PDB file of C-alpha atoms in Angstrom:
ATOM      1  CA  LEU A 317     133.878 149.986  77.468  1.00  0.00           C
ATOM      2  CA  SER A 318     132.423 153.394  77.967  1.00  0.00           C
ATOM      3  CA  PRO A 319     133.356 156.052  77.385  1.00  0.00           C
ATOM      4  CA  TYR A 320     135.551 154.702  74.486  1.00  0.00           C
ATOM      5  CA  TYR A 321     132.438 152.998  72.788  1.00  0.00           C
ATOM      6  CA  ARG A 322     128.908 154.137  73.664  1.00  0.00           C
ATOM      7  CA  GLY A 323     125.505 153.358  72.353  1.00  0.00           C
ATOM      8  CA  SER A 324     124.637 150.167  70.331  1.00  0.00           C
ATOM      9  CA  GLY A 325     127.053 147.288  69.348  1.00  0.00           C
ATOM     10  CA  THR A 326     129.834 148.550  71.739  1.00  0.00           C
ATOM     11  CA  ASN A 327     131.506 145.069  71.718  1.00  0.00           C
ATOM     12  CA  PHE A 328     131.239 144.724  67.966  1.00  0.00           C
ATOM     13  CA  PHE A 329     132.638 148.008  66.606  1.00  0.00           C
ATOM     14  CA  PRO A 330     135.967 147.615  68.402  1.00  0.00           C
ATOM     15  CA  PHE A 331     136.422 144.568  66.096  1.00  0.00           C
ATOM     16  CA  VAL A 332     135.500 146.664  63.124  1.00  0.00           C
ATOM     17  CA  ASN A 333     137.958 149.500  64.311  1.00  0.00           C
ATOM     18  CA  GLY A 334     140.777 147.167  65.311  1.00  0.00           C
ATOM     19  CA  GLU A 335     140.502 148.185  68.917  1.00  0.00           C
ATOM     20  CA  ILE A 336     139.641 145.032  70.742  1.00  0.00           C
ATOM     21  CA  SER A 337     141.133 146.279  74.069  1.00  0.00           C
ATOM     22  CA  CYS A 338     137.860 148.317  74.098  1.00  0.00           C
ATOM     23  CA  VAL A 339     135.722 145.148  74.289  1.00  0.00           C
ATOM     24  CA  GLY A 340     134.341 144.736  77.796  1.00  0.00           C
ATOM     25  CA  ALA A 341     131.526 145.536  80.154  1.00  0.00           C
ATOM     26  CA  THR A 342     131.044 148.816  81.979  1.00  0.00           C
ATOM     27  CA  VAL A 343     128.594 148.877  84.984  1.00  0.00           C
ATOM     28  CA  HIS A 344     127.566 152.461  85.310  1.00  0.00           C
ATOM     29  CA  GLU A 345     124.761 154.640  86.551  1.00  0.00           C
ATOM     30  CA  VAL A 346     121.781 155.075  84.185  1.00  0.00           C
ATOM     31  CA  THR A 347     121.279 158.774  83.151  1.00  0.00           C
ATOM     32  CA  SER A 348     119.627 160.660  80.355  1.00  0.00           C
ATOM     33  CA  ILE A 349     122.913 160.804  78.401  1.00  0.00           C
ATOM     34  CA  ILE A 350     123.665 157.564  76.565  1.00  0.00           C
ATOM     35  CA  ASP A 351     126.285 155.677  78.523  1.00  0.00           C
ATOM     36  CA  GLY A 352     127.106 158.848  80.527  1.00  0.00           C
ATOM     37  CA  GLY A 353     126.675 158.017  84.181  1.00  0.00           C
ATOM     38  CA  GLU A 354     129.192 157.396  86.767  1.00  0.00           C
ATOM     39  CA  ILE A 355     131.149 154.262  86.301  1.00  0.00           C
ATOM     40  CA  TYR A 356     131.306 151.678  89.057  1.00  0.00           C
ATOM     41  CA  HIS A 357     133.287 148.883  87.481  1.00  0.00           C
ATOM     42  CA  GLN A 358     134.760 147.889  84.201  1.00  0.00           C
ATOM     43  CA  VAL A 359     136.057 144.566  82.948  1.00  0.00           C
ATOM     44  CA  ARG A 360     137.609 142.918  80.105  1.00  0.00           C
ATOM     45  CA  PRO A 361     137.212 139.339  79.047  1.00  0.00           C
ATOM     46  CA  GLU A 362     140.252 137.084  78.784  1.00  0.00           C
ATOM     47  CA  ILE A 363     140.484 136.658  75.007  1.00  0.00           C
ATOM     48  CA  GLY A 364     142.169 133.474  73.631  1.00  0.00           C
ATOM     49  CA  LYS A 365     144.056 133.054  70.359  1.00  0.00           C
ATOM     50  CA  SER A 366     141.481 130.884  68.838  1.00  0.00           C
ATOM     51  CA  ASP A 367     138.379 132.922  70.027  1.00  0.00           C
ATOM     52  CA  THR A 368     135.763 134.141  67.530  1.00  0.00           C
ATOM     53  CA  ILE A 369     133.735 137.375  68.062  1.00  0.00           C
ATOM     54  CA  HIS A 370     131.024 135.277  69.420  1.00  0.00           C
ATOM     55  CA  ASP A 371     133.428 133.687  72.019  1.00  0.00           C
ATOM     56  CA  VAL A 372     134.545 137.126  73.116  1.00  0.00           C
ATOM     57  CA  GLY A 373     131.030 138.301  73.416  1.00  0.00           C
ATOM     58  CA  ASN A 374     130.125 135.332  75.713  1.00  0.00           C
ATOM     59  CA  LYS A 375     133.142 135.793  77.775  1.00  0.00           C
ATOM     60  CA  THR A 376     132.187 139.420  78.220  1.00  0.00           C
ATOM     61  CA  ILE A 377     128.793 138.491  79.451  1.00  0.00           C
ATOM     62  CA  ILE A 378     130.295 136.262  81.966  1.00  0.00           C
ATOM     63  CA  VAL A 379     132.809 138.862  83.348  1.00  0.00           C
ATOM     64  CA  GLY A 380     130.214 141.619  83.049  1.00  0.00           C
ATOM     65  CA  THR A 381     127.758 139.666  85.257  1.00  0.00           C
ATOM     66  CA  ALA A 382     130.346 139.127  87.878  1.00  0.00           C
ATOM     67  CA  ALA A 383     131.053 142.859  87.795  1.00  0.00           C
ATOM     68  CA  MET A 384     127.378 143.635  88.277  1.00  0.00           C
ATOM     69  CA  ILE A 385     127.090 141.296  91.238  1.00  0.00           C
ATOM     70  CA  ARG A 386     130.117 142.905  92.745  1.00  0.00           C
ATOM     71  CA  THR A 387     128.471 146.316  92.256  1.00  0.00           C
ATOM     72  CA  LEU A 388     125.288 145.186  93.770  1.00  0.00           C
ATOM     73  CA  ASN A 389     127.148 143.724  96.806  1.00  0.00           C
ATOM     74  CA  GLU A 390     129.013 147.058  97.174  1.00  0.00           C
ATOM     75  CA  TYR A 391     125.854 149.029  96.977  1.00  0.00           C
ATOM     76  CA  GLU A 392     124.248 146.915  99.555  1.00  0.00           C
ATOM     77  CA  ASP A 393     127.129 147.135 102.048  1.00  0.00           C
ATOM     78  CA  GLY A 394     127.504 150.914 101.342  1.00  0.00           C
ATOM     79  CA  SER A 395     131.081 150.775  99.779  1.00  0.00           C
ATOM     80  CA  LEU A 396     130.059 151.455  96.266  1.00  0.00           C
ATOM     81  CA  ARG A 397     132.084 154.383  94.612  1.00  0.00           C
ATOM     82  CA  GLY A 398     131.462 155.853  91.327  1.00  0.00           C
ATOM     83  CA  PHE A 399     133.987 157.429  88.918  1.00  0.00           C
ATOM     84  CA  SER A 400     133.113 160.202  86.568  1.00  0.00           C
ATOM     85  CA  GLN A 401     133.589 159.548  82.896  1.00  0.00           C
ATOM     86  CA  THR A 402     134.193 162.117  80.225  1.00  0.00           C
ATOM     87  CA  ARG A 403     132.534 161.666  76.778  1.00  0.00           C
ATOM     88  CA  VAL A 404     135.300 163.649  75.093  1.00  0.00           C
ATOM     89  CA  LYS A 405     137.037 160.341  73.971  1.00  0.00           C
ATOM     90  CA  GLY A 406     135.349 157.642  72.067  1.00  0.00           C
ATOM     91  CA  SER A 407     132.526 157.096  69.544  1.00  0.00           C
ATOM     92  CA  LEU A 408     128.800 156.788  69.720  1.00  0.00           C
ATOM     93  CA  TYR A 409     127.333 154.048  67.606  1.00  0.00           C
ATOM     94  CA  ARG A 410     123.634 153.430  66.765  1.00  0.00           C
ATOM     95  CA  ARG A 411     121.735 150.498  65.379  1.00  0.00           C
ATOM     96  CA  LYS A 412     121.848 152.140  61.915  1.00  0.00           C
ATOM     97  CA  ASP A 413     125.711 151.949  61.943  1.00  0.00           C
ATOM     98  CA  PHE A 414     125.445 148.056  61.993  1.00  0.00           C
ATOM     99  CA  SER A 415     125.618 146.816  58.376  1.00  0.00           C
ATOM    100  CA  ALA A 416     126.871 143.928  56.276  1.00  0.00           C
ATOM    101  CA  THR A 417     129.896 146.028  55.465  1.00  0.00           C
ATOM    102  CA  ALA A 418     130.715 146.468  59.083  1.00  0.00           C
ATOM    103  CA  VAL A 419     130.328 142.657  59.754  1.00  0.00           C
ATOM    104  CA  LYS A 420     132.612 141.850  56.768  1.00  0.00           C
ATOM    105  CA  LYS A 421     135.278 144.351  58.056  1.00  0.00           C
ATOM    106  CA  ALA A 422     135.174 142.893  61.483  1.00  0.00           C
ATOM    107  CA  MET A 423     135.453 139.393  60.184  1.00  0.00           C
ATOM    108  CA  ASN A 424     138.414 140.404  57.893  1.00  0.00           C
ATOM    109  CA  ASN A 425     140.044 142.068  60.808  1.00  0.00           C
ATOM    110  CA  VAL A 426     139.886 138.811  62.843  1.00  0.00           C
ATOM    111  CA  ASN A 427     140.982 136.686  59.856  1.00  0.00           C
ATOM    112  CA  ASP A 428     143.945 139.071  59.226  1.00  0.00           C
ATOM    113  CA  GLY A 429     145.246 138.483  62.776  1.00  0.00           C
ATOM    114  CA  LEU A 430     143.551 141.135  65.011  1.00  0.00           C
ATOM    115  CA  ILE A 431     143.253 138.842  67.951  1.00  0.00           C
ATOM    116  CA  HIS A 432     146.862 137.482  67.534  1.00  0.00           C
ATOM    117  CA  ASP A 433     148.218 141.048  67.346  1.00  0.00           C
ATOM    118  CA  TYR A 434     146.169 142.181  70.376  1.00  0.00           C
ATOM    119  CA  LEU A 435     147.536 139.325  72.429  1.00  0.00           C
ATOM    120  CA  ARG A 436     151.069 139.836  71.358  1.00  0.00           C
ATOM    121  CA  ASN A 437     150.858 143.513  72.374  1.00  0.00           C
ATOM    122  CA  LYS A 438     148.057 143.316  75.074  1.00  0.00           C
ATOM    123  CA  THR A 439     149.658 145.514  77.704  1.00  0.00           C
ATOM    124  CA  VAL A 440     150.327 148.255  75.233  1.00  0.00           C
ATOM    125  CA  TYR A 441     146.808 148.153  73.784  1.00  0.00           C
ATOM    126  CA  ASP A 442     145.099 147.961  77.193  1.00  0.00           C
ATOM    127  CA  ASN A 443     147.223 150.824  78.437  1.00  0.00           C
ATOM    128  CA  LYS A 444     145.923 153.005  75.703  1.00  0.00           C
ATOM    129  CA  TYR A 445     142.241 152.466  77.024  1.00  0.00           C
ATOM    130  CA  PRO A 446     142.605 152.113  80.854  1.00  0.00           C
ATOM    131  CA  LEU A 447     139.831 150.759  82.793  1.00  0.00           C
ATOM    132  CA  ILE A 448     138.071 153.096  85.014  1.00  0.00           C
ATOM    133  CA  GLY A 449     136.791 151.826  88.430  1.00  0.00           C
TER     134      GLY A 449
END
């Protein structure tokens, strides 16, 4: 979810950092600033207690596709509204940040109960990173 995570691997690094409430899809305007355009819609996948990182990624693709279709329909009928995003919060990741160490940390976090903890405190975690649009 932009602006919390921008750049590459934006649905992977929340697992590394223990912030899976930041996993999701952002439909936004493309600008010269990395993930810096107006936000049209944001969605989070429904995460299940037995989900893997891969499962969550696939669920994100599904809800992200639905958000894109909604955005295109709103564009077509003239009702599309954008919301400005600030880049003050969040982190920018590049491909060079992806490493075996990062994968190991993400997997360790999941194995140590990251998803269970998130689901137990979902409202608190999601409110820390509200959806825009």
